[in-house]
Amino acid sequence: MSRIRLLPETVASQVAAGEVVERPASVVKELIENSIDARARKIDTVIRRGGISLVRVIDDGCGMDRDDALLSLERHATSKIRSAADLQAVATLGFRGEALPSIASVSRFRLTTREGDAVAGTEIVVNGGKIDIVRDGGEAPGTQVEVRSLFYNLPARRKFLRSENTESRNIEHQIHLQAIGHPQIGFSLLRDDRMLFQLPAALTLGNRIRDLYGIELLERLVEVNSTPSGNIRIGGFIGQAGLSRQTRTQQLVFVNGRAIESALLTAAIREGYHTALMKGQYPVTFLFLELDPAAVDVNVHPAKREVRFRDPTAVRDAIVRSIQQTLERSRMAWQEKFRGPPITPAPVPENVIPDLKLRPEIAAPRETHRELPHLGPTAAGVATVAGVVEPSRPLAGPTVEQAHRPPTDSTSEAVALQRSQQVSAQQQFQIIGVLSKLYVLMENADGLVLVDQHAAHERILFEELRRRMEEQGVPTQKLLLPHTFDVPPRDADWIELNISVLQKMGIGIESFGPGTFKIDSLPGFLNVSDPAQFMRKVIDDLKSAGNNTSPMRLGEEMIAKTVCRHAVKANDPLRYPEIEKLIRDLLDCDLPYCCPHGRPTMIQVSLAELEKKFGRKV
Ligand SMILES: Nc1ncnc2c1ncn2[C@@H]1O[C@H](COP(=O)(O)OP(=O)(O)OP(=O)(O)O)[C@@H](O)[C@H]1O
Ligand SMILES: [Mg+2]
């Protein structure tokens, strides 16, 4: 007996709709994409009850005539591609001719549309995929799609919807994505009769980000401005090192104007940030990739959320490079703030508040062995450090004592001072004091800077060790007893492949039979109690870091893990010259504003912010 039957048309279209329309936010996404493809300048969205009871999208795009409007509701009817060849290079957001019929098959649907020069428009009402009414309509030029009672005919689907709040938030996020992807279009969202946002058409992406997320965020972003590599151009904004979020909602990537989620892109961004990102945190990115449409396959995901790249390695490398270049530029801009003359404190009239006068012993940077003043209600000390010796990294070793031993010899001090007078001021700042035995307070051209002395020292040690590793290789230390350990076949292959890299890193490792390895030495700066366990951890970490493991990368991972133990801790009181040296060394670092784990080392509070807080400026 035959068991296979053709599904009735309505069931077939509901099955297909299941792929396209997961939830109200997918309806919003599809409708807005259609409006963008119709070259709308303004797109307004209205939702009720999380979009479950109503989604309405109104645009001022090209509209459709009656024949097209009817055709748009047919499955596989599209104006965007004509042949299989067109599918190889899709330049529009839509291309399948599936969205409208899918949405119409699972809702009570109404489409009203009018072309700009047409006398009358068309209104079509569809219920559960069946066209009920077609008549003339008199709306403004453009298209309006109204979707009511989503999934009313699919109770099983409806059960999977989340709370109205969650669905509303998903919709809001979806419109944010579209608004960031298309700043030149105005967007608004009305939720249950409340206007959530109204974004005017923006001239630039920066303006759109400001309108959506506020000037505070925009000020902490850096514009991506990297040299195009091959056919890939990358633009947009990314967060400064140290700016991160607990979720991925502000890690946005657009490929040819389409918001894309992809493990490849996420990994590339993470790699670009490298030590500038805290573990478990996500960067803030508004990254725009433009590449030849033929180099991207958009036809791989039912909701068009993913793409496949013809040359994924090239895309990955381009992203990593552009993020690195951008962070590098932002570092230079940051350092600039320490080069301008610091604001000279207003003179304090002697006879009015004598207690606030500069304490002479603190004002003299030559006094090397004096404890810094702790900030108290009456003792606000100001120490001046202007004109600084050339950048130097005479870090003797990874211990605190060695790294920050103050110069004891008075002649060397005199020489340093002399040099500081000759060398033009490279970095200028004034150290004000230390707060809570941890935060160094200082003043630079922009205002107040707070430095976390522990994080700062971690960064300095990290870069110093890395530099030494690059220059001299890693000093190794023989183990008292060689250790052998077994690994599963896949890890064994990985070690075999990377054995020379591991050796360069100071790990004395060699094969000791199938699946077994022997280690007899480890990098000197490590303090490892169980070498086998350590190796397994290193392998896991590095395998997840990517394919092109380099000795540098491997070493950095290990160094980052170890410097923390050696760095100055909070509560370690530092003397004035030690602090001064710490700050100078920090400013000389490649990535001065975050520790190797991505936590910020410095926080800048600008004068403008202070003025705002004190109500001097609104
Ligand atoms: N807002 C609109 N303004 C003008 N034309 C529209 C609008 N929405 C849809 N259309 C027309 O209807 C057609 C069908 O839309 P539909 O969304 O179903 O398919 P698509 O956009 O071509 O592909 P996809 O299924 O990938 O979205 C489109 O190709 C377009 O010509
Ligand atoms: Mg579409």
XYZ file of C-alpha atoms and ligand atoms in Angstrom:
650
model
C 0.000 0.000 0.000
C 1.434 3.376 -0.897
C 2.209 5.574 2.083
C 3.468 8.741 0.463
C 0.986 11.540 -0.206
C 1.300 15.117 -1.490
C 0.533 17.640 1.260
C -2.380 20.017 0.682
C -1.183 23.446 -0.488
C -2.055 25.208 2.808
C -0.162 22.669 4.913
C 2.839 22.867 2.588
C 2.947 26.641 2.857
C 2.624 26.531 6.637
C 5.560 24.134 6.783
C 7.581 26.475 4.592
C 6.481 29.468 6.663
C 7.831 27.743 9.757
C 11.307 28.278 8.401
C 10.903 31.940 7.509
C 8.651 33.115 10.349
C 9.895 31.948 13.716
C 8.464 34.785 15.778
C 7.057 38.315 15.470
C 10.569 39.745 15.108
C 11.065 37.677 11.944
C 7.917 39.231 10.470
C 9.308 42.680 11.262
C 12.662 41.745 9.739
C 11.147 40.497 6.472
C 8.804 43.458 6.093
C 11.498 46.040 6.796
C 13.872 44.324 4.398
C 11.200 44.550 1.713
C 10.787 48.263 2.443
C 14.551 48.809 2.221
C 14.670 46.943 -1.092
C 11.803 49.202 -2.246
C 14.142 52.187 -1.591
C 12.049 53.629 1.232
C 13.356 56.801 2.941
C 11.240 56.267 6.024
C 9.975 53.075 7.668
C 7.509 53.157 10.565
C 6.668 50.079 12.602
C 3.719 49.659 14.918
C 3.388 46.652 17.220
C 0.863 45.516 19.769
C 1.298 42.855 22.427
C 4.801 41.901 21.418
C 3.818 41.823 17.758
C 1.594 38.827 18.366
C -1.628 40.750 17.988
C -0.304 43.320 15.480
C 2.711 44.181 13.371
C 2.309 47.017 10.898
C 5.131 48.284 8.704
C 4.572 51.418 6.663
C 7.051 52.634 4.068
C 7.304 55.365 1.451
C 9.047 53.122 -1.065
C 8.248 52.436 -4.715
C 4.949 50.615 -4.062
C 3.363 48.076 -6.411
C 0.661 48.090 -9.047
C -2.296 45.749 -8.637
C -0.822 42.861 -10.674
C 2.451 42.965 -8.799
C 0.688 43.231 -5.460
C -1.260 40.060 -6.232
C 1.837 38.329 -7.528
C 3.876 39.303 -4.474
C 1.698 36.953 -2.439
C 2.486 33.969 -4.633
C 5.190 31.628 -3.495
C 8.486 32.104 -5.382
C 7.332 35.395 -6.894
C 10.072 38.004 -6.703
C 11.188 41.087 -8.598
C 14.734 40.729 -7.286
C 16.292 37.850 -9.176
C 15.439 36.214 -12.471
C 17.808 33.341 -12.996
C 20.047 30.938 -11.166
C 22.968 33.112 -12.237
C 21.473 36.079 -10.345
C 21.497 33.945 -7.213
C 25.283 33.910 -7.402
C 25.467 37.636 -6.766
C 22.456 38.884 -4.818
C 22.521 42.645 -4.309
C 19.157 43.005 -2.530
C 18.121 41.847 0.936
C 15.328 39.623 -0.427
C 15.690 37.125 -3.247
C 13.480 34.080 -2.609
C 9.959 35.401 -3.057
C 8.937 33.610 0.108
C 8.449 36.157 2.851
C 5.050 37.673 2.026
C 3.264 34.391 1.164
C 4.777 32.757 4.257
C 3.664 35.525 6.589
C 0.234 35.679 4.940
C -0.282 31.944 5.443
C 0.072 32.136 9.231
C -1.776 35.391 10.030
C -4.605 37.745 9.175
C -2.812 39.818 6.589
C -3.536 43.096 4.825
C -1.401 44.724 2.157
C -2.062 48.256 0.899
C 0.212 49.682 -1.715
C 0.388 52.484 -4.236
C 3.016 53.519 -6.750
C 4.065 57.153 -6.611
C 2.356 58.285 -9.829
C -0.709 55.986 -9.661
C -4.168 57.469 -9.138
C -5.326 54.646 -6.899
C -3.688 52.036 -4.809
C -4.558 48.414 -4.060
C -5.700 46.713 -0.906
C -5.509 42.945 -0.478
C -6.776 41.030 2.543
C -5.555 37.471 3.113
C -6.608 35.160 5.917
C -4.501 32.095 6.652
C -3.070 32.182 3.133
C -6.447 32.601 1.358
C -7.070 35.849 -0.522
C -10.404 37.247 0.725
C -10.579 40.783 -0.624
C -8.903 42.689 -3.462
C -10.007 46.281 -3.957
C -8.839 49.822 -4.699
C -7.276 51.596 -1.754
C -6.419 55.237 -1.266
C -3.297 55.162 0.895
C -0.254 57.431 0.449
C 2.385 56.274 -2.050
C 4.348 53.350 -0.658
C 3.393 50.118 1.007
C 1.765 49.214 4.268
C 1.637 45.637 5.512
C -0.467 44.721 8.500
C -0.058 41.350 10.176
C -2.624 40.502 12.869
C -3.049 37.440 15.087
C 0.211 35.797 14.149
C 0.031 31.971 14.198
C -3.728 32.097 14.927
C -4.061 29.010 12.740
C -0.976 27.271 14.168
C -1.600 26.896 17.910
C 1.495 24.704 18.320
C 3.679 27.550 17.067
C 1.944 30.104 19.189
C 2.822 28.118 22.283
C 6.499 28.604 21.560
C 6.276 32.368 21.692
C 7.846 34.033 24.713
C 6.337 36.752 26.868
C 5.101 39.901 25.146
C 8.001 41.788 26.684
C 10.590 39.414 25.302
C 9.017 39.408 21.860
C 8.898 43.226 21.925
C 12.548 43.379 22.859
C 13.416 41.049 19.996
C 11.535 43.327 17.623
C 13.260 46.378 19.008
C 16.648 44.708 18.546
C 15.718 43.776 15.001
C 14.828 47.374 14.145
C 18.051 48.590 15.794
C 19.961 46.248 13.499
C 18.206 47.578 10.414
C 18.597 51.175 11.592
C 22.329 50.765 12.117
C 22.657 48.954 8.790
C 20.826 51.756 6.954
C 21.465 55.127 8.628
C 20.141 57.060 5.636
C 16.626 55.723 6.295
C 14.373 57.154 9.038
C 12.917 54.580 11.446
C 10.325 54.656 14.196
C 8.774 52.101 16.527
C 5.421 52.531 18.238
C 4.812 49.870 20.868
C 1.329 49.570 22.374
C 0.687 53.246 21.555
C 3.998 54.356 23.078
C 6.655 55.804 20.794
C 9.870 53.917 21.633
C 12.057 55.755 19.181
C 11.922 58.033 16.188
C 15.152 58.167 14.256
C 15.456 60.818 11.581
C 17.391 59.915 8.444
C 21.045 60.330 9.444
C 23.893 61.672 7.362
C 26.431 59.332 8.873
C 26.629 56.078 10.756
C 28.111 57.992 13.693
C 24.995 60.161 13.897
C 22.773 57.110 13.814
C 24.727 55.437 16.633
C 24.493 58.633 18.653
C 20.734 58.937 18.059
C 20.198 55.316 19.047
C 22.643 54.744 21.896
C 23.718 58.200 23.011
C 26.825 60.326 22.689
C 28.545 58.546 25.617
C 28.808 55.342 23.623
C 29.835 57.114 20.419
C 32.666 58.839 22.276
C 34.078 55.483 23.307
C 34.087 54.144 19.751
C 36.821 54.386 17.180
C 36.122 54.694 13.484
C 37.422 51.767 11.469
C 39.529 53.121 8.722
C 41.686 50.316 7.482
C 43.286 49.819 4.125
C 41.140 47.575 1.913
C 42.589 44.129 1.502
C 41.894 42.509 -1.851
C 38.235 43.023 -2.632
C 37.216 43.368 0.998
C 36.506 46.790 2.432
C 35.836 47.194 6.124
C 34.356 50.259 7.784
C 32.175 51.284 10.702
C 33.014 51.755 14.370
C 34.425 49.540 17.077
C 34.742 49.988 20.827
C 38.045 51.182 22.262
C 40.119 48.552 24.014
C 38.592 47.980 27.405
C 35.002 48.698 26.307
C 32.985 45.509 26.446
C 29.560 44.080 27.183
C 28.247 40.983 28.888
C 26.156 39.975 25.899
C 26.599 40.031 22.173
C 23.743 42.451 21.486
C 26.078 45.281 20.520
C 28.460 43.158 18.517
C 26.996 43.902 15.123
C 28.458 42.914 11.796
C 26.970 43.735 8.419
C 27.960 42.020 5.241
C 26.897 44.061 2.219
C 24.265 45.800 4.356
C 22.884 42.576 5.842
C 23.182 41.910 9.586
C 24.980 38.602 9.898
C 25.641 36.202 12.744
C 28.616 33.988 12.216
C 31.075 32.077 14.318
C 33.785 32.980 11.823
C 33.180 36.715 12.201
C 32.888 36.499 15.985
C 36.165 34.602 16.236
C 37.897 37.074 13.919
C 36.725 40.041 15.986
C 37.881 38.377 19.194
C 41.259 37.653 17.644
C 41.551 41.278 16.477
C 40.962 42.483 20.032
C 43.147 39.759 21.475
C 44.318 40.974 24.883
C 42.206 44.102 24.643
C 39.114 42.150 25.607
C 38.168 40.685 28.941
C 37.495 36.935 29.007
C 33.795 36.160 28.771
C 33.005 39.701 27.587
C 31.958 40.797 24.125
C 33.279 43.756 22.187
C 31.067 46.519 20.884
C 31.270 46.606 17.097
C 29.360 48.225 14.281
C 31.425 46.630 11.580
C 30.583 46.894 7.894
C 32.091 44.490 5.387
C 31.684 45.289 1.740
C 32.708 42.685 -0.749
C 31.824 41.531 -4.220
C 28.334 39.950 -3.950
C 29.678 37.028 -5.942
C 32.112 36.285 -3.098
C 29.266 35.724 -0.621
C 26.570 33.053 -0.717
C 23.515 34.489 1.028
C 21.312 31.522 0.255
C 22.326 29.357 3.204
C 19.974 30.191 6.058
C 16.143 30.166 6.086
C 15.997 33.510 7.892
C 18.958 34.895 5.881
C 20.905 35.445 9.097
C 24.038 33.656 7.946
C 26.182 33.739 4.836
C 28.956 31.631 3.431
C 32.147 33.282 2.189
C 33.984 32.006 -0.838
C 37.286 32.798 0.844
C 36.672 32.681 4.603
C 40.362 32.974 5.487
C 40.703 36.221 3.560
C 37.640 37.633 5.339
C 38.945 36.544 8.716
C 42.385 38.019 8.127
C 40.923 41.285 6.844
C 38.811 41.678 9.980
C 41.646 40.819 12.355
C 43.930 43.280 10.607
C 41.442 46.124 10.465
C 40.602 45.789 14.150
C 44.278 45.724 15.077
C 44.992 48.772 12.921
C 42.050 50.639 14.384
C 43.022 49.902 17.976
C 46.558 50.962 17.187
C 45.313 54.296 15.844
C 43.157 54.806 18.865
C 46.166 54.177 21.103
C 48.056 56.938 19.376
C 45.113 59.281 19.777
C 44.960 58.371 23.463
C 48.649 59.026 23.962
C 48.191 62.399 22.331
C 46.156 63.402 25.366
C 49.254 63.005 27.478
C 51.393 65.084 25.159
C 49.611 68.372 25.260
C 50.433 70.625 28.169
C 48.385 69.594 31.194
C 46.023 72.171 32.481
C 47.830 74.312 34.988
C 45.949 74.423 38.242
C 44.467 77.792 39.029
C 46.643 79.576 41.582
C 45.209 79.394 45.073
C 45.158 82.780 46.767
C 47.445 82.350 49.744
C 45.529 84.277 52.298
C 42.166 82.638 51.597
C 42.660 78.902 51.928
C 46.153 78.333 53.200
C 45.503 74.616 53.807
C 45.146 73.878 50.113
C 48.532 75.271 49.132
C 50.869 72.949 47.292
C 52.981 71.093 49.755
C 56.529 71.924 48.713
C 57.916 68.459 49.391
C 55.368 66.893 47.045
C 55.731 69.467 44.339
C 59.359 68.480 43.863
C 59.675 65.323 41.801
C 63.311 65.015 42.776
C 62.351 63.887 46.245
C 62.475 60.251 45.384
C 61.807 58.458 48.631
C 58.765 60.197 49.888
C 55.454 58.384 50.265
C 52.702 59.822 48.158
C 50.094 61.714 50.076
C 46.821 59.932 50.582
C 43.923 62.011 49.558
C 42.052 63.164 52.580
C 39.536 65.886 53.155
C 42.247 68.406 53.991
C 45.403 67.119 52.308
C 45.076 67.428 48.567
C 48.624 67.207 47.285
C 49.590 68.105 43.764
C 52.794 66.812 42.310
C 54.065 68.015 38.998
C 55.778 65.899 36.404
C 56.269 67.788 33.232
C 58.952 67.008 30.717
C 59.836 63.399 30.781
C 62.895 61.403 29.837
C 62.864 59.288 26.701
C 60.689 56.220 26.808
C 62.658 53.499 28.487
C 61.909 49.976 29.508
C 64.597 49.090 31.941
C 62.445 46.436 33.545
C 64.856 44.109 35.246
C 62.657 41.115 35.835
C 59.149 40.041 36.480
C 59.107 40.771 40.182
C 57.761 43.902 41.733
C 60.886 44.670 43.639
C 63.058 44.405 40.579
C 60.699 46.142 38.243
C 60.053 49.166 40.347
C 63.035 49.615 42.537
C 63.476 53.363 42.868
C 66.796 54.786 41.731
C 68.943 55.000 44.834
C 71.946 56.605 43.295
C 71.734 60.372 43.371
C 74.040 60.876 40.380
C 71.829 58.767 38.132
C 68.942 60.859 39.307
C 70.747 64.030 38.410
C 71.519 62.655 34.967
C 67.914 61.694 34.469
C 66.820 65.134 35.466
C 69.269 66.762 33.141
C 68.044 64.624 30.306
C 64.476 65.449 31.121
C 65.294 69.079 30.609
C 66.910 68.412 27.251
C 64.346 66.062 25.798
C 61.218 67.748 24.623
C 58.240 66.907 26.726
C 56.895 63.658 25.350
C 54.308 62.856 27.893
C 52.894 65.334 30.288
C 50.735 64.638 33.233
C 50.454 65.622 36.828
C 50.141 63.009 39.485
C 47.660 64.147 42.075
C 47.771 61.255 44.492
C 46.674 57.713 45.189
C 43.173 56.747 46.131
C 42.464 53.699 48.268
C 46.069 52.465 47.839
C 45.173 51.367 44.309
C 44.069 54.118 41.984
C 46.565 56.683 40.861
C 44.853 59.991 40.209
C 46.376 62.227 37.614
C 45.613 65.111 35.378
C 46.239 65.284 31.647
C 45.226 67.596 28.836
C 41.688 66.188 28.867
C 40.974 66.238 32.575
C 41.188 63.571 35.269
C 42.714 60.138 34.701
C 42.396 57.232 37.115
C 44.924 54.440 36.750
C 44.550 51.017 38.327
C 48.140 50.390 39.431
C 47.774 46.615 39.447
C 46.259 46.410 35.976
C 48.817 48.911 34.706
C 51.695 46.863 36.010
C 50.256 43.703 34.471
C 50.192 45.378 31.084
C 53.766 46.616 31.432
C 55.084 43.209 32.512
C 53.153 41.499 29.772
C 54.594 43.642 27.021
C 58.068 43.503 28.497
C 58.062 39.710 28.652
C 56.641 39.499 25.179
C 59.330 41.782 23.827
C 62.048 39.747 25.470
C 60.524 36.592 24.102
C 60.573 38.047 20.587
C 64.144 39.206 20.870
C 65.879 36.483 22.781
C 63.541 33.520 22.793
C 62.283 32.100 26.011
C 64.692 31.026 28.702
C 63.836 27.516 29.749
C 64.197 25.719 32.971
C 64.945 21.986 33.157
C 62.477 19.949 35.147
C 63.912 17.825 37.926
C 62.277 14.794 36.395
C 61.011 14.567 32.813
C 57.275 13.960 32.616
C 55.520 11.743 30.115
C 51.847 12.091 29.347
C 49.268 10.586 27.004
C 46.866 12.511 24.823
C 43.992 11.428 22.549
C 44.943 10.931 18.854
C 43.591 14.322 17.718
C 45.641 16.199 20.284
C 48.661 14.073 19.419
C 48.330 15.180 15.789
C 48.068 18.783 16.924
C 51.221 18.527 19.051
C 53.150 16.828 16.235
C 52.133 19.641 13.923
C 53.088 22.383 16.351
C 56.050 20.777 18.055
C 58.594 23.245 16.722
C 56.399 26.145 17.844
C 56.140 24.649 21.314
C 59.886 24.176 21.486
C 60.517 27.757 20.461
C 58.309 28.745 23.325
C 60.589 27.103 25.788
C 58.621 23.887 26.176
C 61.038 20.978 25.804
C 58.660 18.443 24.345
C 59.253 15.393 22.187
C 57.355 12.380 20.963
C 57.664 9.328 23.174
C 55.738 6.646 21.289
C 52.233 6.812 19.767
C 50.029 9.240 21.669
C 52.694 9.774 24.331
C 54.951 12.788 24.814
C 57.769 13.695 27.117
C 58.475 17.169 28.545
C 61.779 17.904 30.194
C 61.770 21.690 30.373
C 59.347 24.597 30.635
C 59.651 28.392 30.244
C 61.530 29.847 33.177
C 58.881 32.354 34.146
C 56.249 29.696 34.684
C 55.592 28.059 37.965
C 53.858 24.816 37.069
C 53.193 22.073 39.558
C 51.731 19.503 37.164
C 53.377 19.784 33.718
C 51.092 17.203 32.078
C 47.981 19.015 33.222
C 49.516 22.314 32.142
C 50.187 20.920 28.659
C 46.623 19.687 28.270
C 45.346 23.128 29.212
C 47.733 24.827 26.786
C 46.600 22.532 23.986
C 42.915 23.194 24.703
C 43.394 26.944 24.881
C 45.444 27.132 21.748
C 43.255 24.864 19.695
C 40.334 27.131 20.424
C 42.425 30.205 19.615
C 42.543 29.299 15.909
C 44.446 27.390 13.326
C 47.381 29.624 12.678
C 48.990 29.323 16.062
C 52.241 31.188 16.176
C 54.968 30.966 18.774
C 54.163 34.542 19.702
C 50.543 33.777 20.259
C 51.317 30.727 22.314
C 53.771 32.667 24.419
C 51.358 35.526 24.929
C 48.734 33.178 26.282
C 51.174 31.790 28.778
C 52.567 35.152 29.753
C 49.134 36.672 30.237
C 48.328 33.846 32.608
C 51.444 34.359 34.664
C 51.994 38.110 34.859
C 49.062 38.578 37.160
C 50.909 36.756 39.900
C 53.905 39.029 39.597
C 52.259 42.383 39.205
C 51.958 45.034 41.893
C 48.863 44.261 43.874
C 46.259 46.638 45.105
C 47.313 47.870 48.534
C 51.025 47.668 47.664
C 52.029 51.220 48.536
C 54.255 52.674 45.832
C 56.587 55.590 46.270
C 56.317 58.660 44.134
C 59.063 57.825 41.600
C 57.745 54.297 41.295
C 54.344 55.612 40.399
C 55.793 58.074 37.975
C 57.774 55.330 36.293
C 54.778 53.038 36.245
C 52.757 55.669 34.416
C 55.504 56.411 31.923
C 56.082 52.751 31.206
C 52.363 52.294 30.787
C 52.123 55.133 28.306
C 54.889 53.507 26.309
C 52.998 50.241 25.975
C 51.460 49.124 22.708
C 48.045 48.813 24.294
C 48.248 51.018 27.366
C 44.592 51.240 28.238
C 43.862 47.665 29.214
C 45.622 44.867 31.057
C 46.419 41.605 29.219
C 43.063 40.237 30.349
C 41.257 43.159 28.758
C 40.339 45.027 31.940
C 40.827 48.775 31.681
C 44.050 50.204 33.152
C 42.928 53.810 32.966
C 39.690 55.693 33.035
C 39.533 59.195 31.677
C 37.030 61.612 33.170
C 37.014 64.597 30.880
C 36.652 68.149 32.070
C 33.477 68.355 30.028
C 32.034 65.442 32.015
C 32.986 67.095 35.278
C 31.453 70.350 34.170
C 28.256 68.509 33.347
C 28.233 66.728 36.698
C 28.769 69.981 38.584
C 25.995 71.660 36.639
C 28.359 74.191 35.080
C 27.298 73.087 31.632
C 24.101 71.392 30.510
N 7.279 47.101 0.815
C 7.323 46.748 -0.489
N 7.385 47.716 -1.436
C 7.427 47.394 -2.747
N 7.455 46.120 -3.188
C 7.399 45.122 -2.315
C 7.340 45.388 -0.909
N 7.282 44.205 -0.261
C 7.332 43.246 -1.215
N 7.408 43.789 -2.448
C 7.478 43.056 -3.713
O 6.976 41.768 -3.461
C 7.908 40.761 -3.840
C 7.779 39.591 -2.894
O 8.225 39.939 -1.585
P 8.814 38.824 -0.657
O 9.327 39.426 0.553
O 7.792 37.762 -0.525
O 9.977 38.211 -1.519
P 11.451 38.822 -1.784
O 11.655 40.022 -0.998
O 11.582 38.943 -3.260
O 12.361 37.622 -1.276
P 12.499 37.091 0.220
O 11.550 35.979 0.386
O 13.910 36.649 0.258
O 12.191 38.219 1.110
C 9.245 41.442 -3.801
O 10.150 40.834 -4.708
C 8.900 42.878 -4.205
O 8.891 43.010 -5.603
Mg 11.358 40.021 1.041
